[in-house]
mmCIF file of N, CA and C in Angstrom:
data_model
loop_
_atom_site.group_PDB
_atom_site.id
_atom_site.type_symbol
_atom_site.label_atom_id
_atom_site.label_comp_id
_atom_site.label_asym_id
_atom_site.label_seq_id
_atom_site.Cartn_x
_atom_site.Cartn_y
_atom_site.Cartn_z
ATOM 1 N N LEU D 3 0.862 -1.381 -0.144
ATOM 2 C CA LEU D 3 0.417 0.219 0.390
ATOM 3 C C LEU D 3 0.817 1.392 0.272
ATOM 4 N N ASN D 4 1.192 2.239 -1.092
ATOM 5 C CA ASN D 4 1.689 3.015 -0.963
ATOM 6 C C ASN D 4 0.910 4.372 -0.924
ATOM 7 N N ALA D 5 1.122 5.093 0.109
ATOM 8 C CA ALA D 5 0.724 6.242 0.619
ATOM 9 C C ALA D 5 1.470 7.864 0.980
ATOM 10 N N LEU D 6 0.712 8.670 0.284
ATOM 11 C CA LEU D 6 1.533 9.822 0.063
ATOM 12 C C LEU D 6 0.982 11.275 1.003
ATOM 13 N N ILE D 7 1.725 11.445 2.199
ATOM 14 C CA ILE D 7 0.926 11.827 3.195
ATOM 15 C C ILE D 7 1.976 12.515 3.699
ATOM 16 N N TRP D 8 0.907 14.303 4.213
ATOM 17 C CA TRP D 8 1.781 15.394 4.787
ATOM 18 C C TRP D 8 2.752 14.836 5.628
ATOM 19 N N CYS D 9 3.668 15.845 5.547
ATOM 20 C CA CYS D 9 4.956 15.332 6.599
ATOM 21 C C CYS D 9 4.841 15.295 8.310
ATOM 22 N N ASP D 10 4.879 14.400 9.125
ATOM 23 C CA ASP D 10 4.973 14.865 10.266
ATOM 24 C C ASP D 10 3.558 13.842 10.801
ATOM 25 N N HIS D 11 3.172 13.430 9.767
ATOM 26 C CA HIS D 11 1.448 13.286 9.737
ATOM 27 C C HIS D 11 1.469 11.164 9.380
ATOM 28 N N ALA D 12 2.804 10.361 9.569
ATOM 29 C CA ALA D 12 2.772 9.188 9.192
ATOM 30 C C ALA D 12 3.075 8.815 10.660
ATOM 31 N N ASP D 13 2.141 8.490 12.104
ATOM 32 C CA ASP D 13 2.169 7.727 13.142
ATOM 33 C C ASP D 13 2.900 6.570 12.937
ATOM 34 N N PRO D 14 3.811 5.892 13.499
ATOM 35 C CA PRO D 14 4.166 4.953 13.495
ATOM 36 C C PRO D 14 3.030 3.649 14.440
ATOM 37 N N ALA D 15 2.494 4.269 15.045
ATOM 38 C CA ALA D 15 2.013 3.794 16.282
ATOM 39 C C ALA D 15 0.463 3.476 15.468
ATOM 40 N N LEU D 16 -0.078 3.803 14.710
ATOM 41 C CA LEU D 16 -1.241 3.733 13.562
ATOM 42 C C LEU D 16 -0.529 2.745 12.962
ATOM 43 N N LEU D 17 0.366 2.916 12.263
ATOM 44 C CA LEU D 17 0.627 1.964 10.732
ATOM 45 C C LEU D 17 0.604 0.478 11.025
ATOM 46 N N GLN D 18 1.880 0.719 11.770
ATOM 47 C CA GLN D 18 2.196 -0.709 12.427
ATOM 48 C C GLN D 18 1.011 -1.525 12.685
ATOM 49 N N PRO D 19 0.269 -1.233 13.983
ATOM 50 C CA PRO D 19 -1.072 -2.009 13.541
ATOM 51 C C PRO D 19 -2.208 -2.694 12.734
ATOM 52 N N PHE D 20 -2.097 -1.143 11.365
ATOM 53 C CA PHE D 20 -2.915 -1.643 10.170
ATOM 54 C C PHE D 20 -2.510 -2.601 9.480
ATOM 55 N N GLU D 21 -0.785 -2.373 9.280
ATOM 56 C CA GLU D 21 -0.168 -3.893 8.858
ATOM 57 C C GLU D 21 -0.124 -4.908 9.510
ATOM 58 N N GLU D 22 -0.515 -5.450 10.738
ATOM 59 C CA GLU D 22 -0.210 -6.976 11.354
ATOM 60 C C GLU D 22 -1.722 -7.006 10.896
ATOM 61 N N ALA D 23 -2.613 -6.436 10.934
ATOM 62 C CA ALA D 23 -4.035 -6.138 10.753
ATOM 63 C C ALA D 23 -4.294 -6.749 9.821
ATOM 64 N N ASN D 24 -3.951 -6.437 8.463
ATOM 65 C CA ASN D 24 -4.213 -6.811 7.865
ATOM 66 C C ASN D 24 -3.335 -7.001 6.089
ATOM 67 N N GLY D 25 -2.617 -7.673 6.839
ATOM 68 C CA GLY D 25 -0.905 -8.038 6.490
ATOM 69 C C GLY D 25 -0.528 -7.177 5.111
ATOM 70 N N VAL D 26 -0.449 -6.077 5.460
ATOM 71 C CA VAL D 26 0.340 -5.358 3.955
ATOM 72 C C VAL D 26 1.187 -4.088 4.565
ATOM 73 N N LYS D 27 2.167 -4.090 3.800
ATOM 74 C CA LYS D 27 3.279 -3.019 4.391
ATOM 75 C C LYS D 27 2.577 -1.657 3.706
ATOM 76 N N VAL D 28 3.088 -0.984 4.709
ATOM 77 C CA VAL D 28 2.317 0.468 4.350
ATOM 78 C C VAL D 28 3.834 1.081 3.735
ATOM 79 N N ASN D 29 3.839 1.735 2.734
ATOM 80 C CA ASN D 29 5.181 2.601 2.347
ATOM 81 C C ASN D 29 4.678 3.761 2.010
ATOM 82 N N VAL D 30 5.592 4.731 3.026
ATOM 83 C CA VAL D 30 4.824 6.096 3.509
ATOM 84 C C VAL D 30 6.017 6.892 2.321
ATOM 85 N N LYS D 31 5.211 8.006 1.685
ATOM 86 C CA LYS D 31 6.297 8.782 1.505
ATOM 87 C C LYS D 31 5.608 10.403 1.941
ATOM 88 N N GLU D 32 6.569 11.336 2.570
ATOM 89 C CA GLU D 32 5.975 12.343 3.438
ATOM 90 C C GLU D 32 5.968 13.607 2.064
ATOM 91 N N PHE D 33 5.090 14.370 2.593
ATOM 92 C CA PHE D 33 5.529 16.374 1.368
ATOM 93 C C PHE D 33 5.388 17.290 2.443
ATOM 94 N N GLU D 34 5.721 18.121 1.808
ATOM 95 C CA GLU D 34 5.715 19.517 2.329
ATOM 96 C C GLU D 34 4.678 20.058 2.080
ATOM 97 N N GLY D 35 3.480 20.692 1.952
ATOM 98 C CA GLY D 35 2.429 21.371 1.488
ATOM 99 C C GLY D 35 2.410 21.154 0.376
ATOM 100 N N THR D 36 1.086 21.098 -0.051
ATOM 101 C CA THR D 36 0.046 20.839 -1.042
ATOM 102 C C THR D 36 0.450 20.886 -2.109
ATOM 103 N N GLY D 37 1.264 21.846 -2.971
ATOM 104 C CA GLY D 37 2.050 21.627 -4.057
ATOM 105 C C GLY D 37 2.960 20.751 -3.841
ATOM 106 N N ALA D 38 3.563 20.972 -3.007
ATOM 107 C CA ALA D 38 4.545 19.829 -3.133
ATOM 108 C C ALA D 38 3.652 17.795 -3.558
ATOM 109 N N GLY D 39 2.888 17.850 -2.417
ATOM 110 C CA GLY D 39 1.856 16.627 -2.966
ATOM 111 C C GLY D 39 1.198 16.276 -4.048
ATOM 112 N N MET D 40 1.177 17.603 -4.613
ATOM 113 C CA MET D 40 0.170 17.698 -6.072
ATOM 114 C C MET D 40 1.356 17.394 -6.774
ATOM 115 N N ALA D 41 2.562 17.762 -6.940
ATOM 116 C CA ALA D 41 3.843 17.613 -8.042
ATOM 117 C C ALA D 41 3.904 16.494 -7.902
ATOM 118 N N ILE D 42 4.162 15.689 -7.015
ATOM 119 C CA ILE D 42 4.738 14.231 -7.358
ATOM 120 C C ILE D 42 3.539 13.262 -7.568
ATOM 121 N N VAL D 43 1.895 13.910 -6.949
ATOM 122 C CA VAL D 43 0.886 13.033 -7.949
ATOM 123 C C VAL D 43 1.348 13.185 -9.354
ATOM 124 N N GLU D 44 1.577 14.398 -9.820
ATOM 125 C CA GLU D 44 1.613 14.918 -11.472
ATOM 126 C C GLU D 44 2.746 14.146 -11.979
ATOM 127 N N GLN D 45 3.690 14.065 -11.004
ATOM 128 C CA GLN D 45 4.923 13.104 -12.014
ATOM 129 C C GLN D 45 4.674 11.549 -11.927
ATOM 130 N N SER D 46 4.041 11.214 -11.133
ATOM 131 C CA SER D 46 3.670 9.847 -11.156
ATOM 132 C C SER D 46 3.093 9.061 -11.575
ATOM 133 N N GLN D 47 3.684 7.776 -12.188
ATOM 134 C CA GLN D 47 1.985 6.899 -13.192
ATOM 135 C C GLN D 47 1.220 6.609 -12.441
ATOM 136 N N PRO D 48 -0.161 6.387 -13.156
ATOM 137 C CA PRO D 48 -1.795 6.138 -12.746
ATOM 138 C C PRO D 48 -0.879 4.761 -11.505
ATOM 139 N N GLY D 49 -1.695 4.570 -10.947
ATOM 140 C CA GLY D 49 -1.253 3.880 -9.784
ATOM 141 C C GLY D 49 0.044 3.558 -9.033
ATOM 142 N N ASP D 50 0.282 4.543 -8.965
ATOM 143 C CA ASP D 50 1.555 4.793 -8.184
ATOM 144 C C ASP D 50 1.473 5.061 -6.764
ATOM 145 N N TRP D 51 0.198 5.578 -6.453
ATOM 146 C CA TRP D 51 -0.122 5.741 -4.881
ATOM 147 C C TRP D 51 -1.704 5.561 -4.360
ATOM 148 N N ASP D 52 -1.942 4.829 -3.381
ATOM 149 C CA ASP D 52 -2.874 4.167 -3.442
ATOM 150 C C ASP D 52 -3.877 5.002 -2.685
ATOM 151 N N VAL D 53 -3.125 5.573 -1.770
ATOM 152 C CA VAL D 53 -3.743 6.950 -0.688
ATOM 153 C C VAL D 53 -2.827 8.286 -0.494
ATOM 154 N N MET D 54 -3.651 9.189 -0.805
ATOM 155 C CA MET D 54 -2.840 10.568 0.154
ATOM 156 C C MET D 54 -3.892 11.392 0.660
ATOM 157 N N VAL D 55 -3.023 11.655 2.204
ATOM 158 C CA VAL D 55 -3.958 12.651 2.805
ATOM 159 C C VAL D 55 -3.601 14.083 2.435
ATOM 160 N N ILE D 56 -4.825 14.867 2.334
ATOM 161 C CA ILE D 56 -4.461 15.563 1.733
ATOM 162 C C ILE D 56 -5.806 17.001 2.261
ATOM 163 N N ASP D 57 -5.855 17.718 2.019
ATOM 164 C CA ASP D 57 -7.028 18.929 3.070
ATOM 165 C C ASP D 57 -7.784 18.695 2.032
ATOM 166 N N SER D 58 -9.295 18.832 2.597
ATOM 167 C CA SER D 58 -10.457 18.332 1.542
ATOM 168 C C SER D 58 -10.746 19.180 0.171
ATOM 169 N N ILE D 59 -10.269 20.401 0.906
ATOM 170 C CA ILE D 59 -10.506 21.711 0.105
ATOM 171 C C ILE D 59 -9.467 21.842 -1.538
ATOM 172 N N ASP D 60 -8.734 20.530 -1.145
ATOM 173 C CA ASP D 60 -7.642 20.749 -2.611
ATOM 174 C C ASP D 60 -8.089 19.325 -3.435
ATOM 175 N N ILE D 61 -9.041 18.744 -2.749
ATOM 176 C CA ILE D 61 -9.821 17.320 -3.734
ATOM 177 C C ILE D 61 -9.992 17.920 -4.991
ATOM 178 N N PRO D 62 -10.947 18.684 -5.106
ATOM 179 C CA PRO D 62 -11.433 19.359 -6.396
ATOM 180 C C PRO D 62 -10.774 19.725 -7.731
ATOM 181 N N ARG D 63 -9.358 20.209 -7.222
ATOM 182 C CA ARG D 63 -8.804 20.919 -7.942
ATOM 183 C C ARG D 63 -7.408 19.896 -8.077
ATOM 184 N N GLY D 64 -7.586 18.730 -7.982
ATOM 185 C CA GLY D 64 -6.755 17.314 -8.116
ATOM 186 C C GLY D 64 -7.361 16.334 -9.404
ATOM 187 N N VAL D 65 -9.587 16.447 -8.966
ATOM 188 C CA VAL D 65 -10.274 15.894 -9.408
ATOM 189 C C VAL D 65 -10.337 16.909 -10.945
ATOM 190 N N GLU D 66 -9.963 17.941 -11.151
ATOM 191 C CA GLU D 66 -9.883 18.779 -12.188
ATOM 192 C C GLU D 66 -9.011 18.351 -12.842
ATOM 193 N N LYS D 67 -7.841 18.204 -12.651
ATOM 194 C CA LYS D 67 -6.376 18.092 -13.322
ATOM 195 C C LYS D 67 -6.437 16.237 -13.207
ATOM 196 N N GLY D 68 -7.308 15.455 -13.254
ATOM 197 C CA GLY D 68 -7.331 14.206 -13.484
ATOM 198 C C GLY D 68 -6.422 13.118 -12.444
ATOM 199 N N LEU D 69 -5.997 13.680 -11.072
ATOM 200 C CA LEU D 69 -4.825 13.424 -10.623
ATOM 201 C C LEU D 69 -5.700 12.239 -9.501
ATOM 202 N N PHE D 70 -6.858 12.373 -9.152
ATOM 203 C CA PHE D 70 -7.695 12.033 -8.158
ATOM 204 C C PHE D 70 -9.253 11.543 -8.867
ATOM 205 N N GLU D 71 -9.668 10.130 -8.172
ATOM 206 C CA GLU D 71 -10.973 10.100 -8.906
ATOM 207 C C GLU D 71 -11.624 10.546 -7.855
ATOM 208 N N PRO D 72 -13.016 10.971 -7.827
ATOM 209 C CA PRO D 72 -13.867 11.830 -6.982
ATOM 210 C C PRO D 72 -14.565 10.021 -6.184
#
């Protein structure tokens, strides 16, 4: 499971139990600021990221750019 997460929001105390309970490894890449996160997604291939932690106000912009599925 590949997760793109705001810096300092990837809490190992949450990730480890999730991984153990679901039998998956969470690969975390942290970003600082919405612009940086959106740039990472724009430069990635479809399917590279399974989950992205982003402010809800920025979701419509990502949908308009074709980066997120509504």
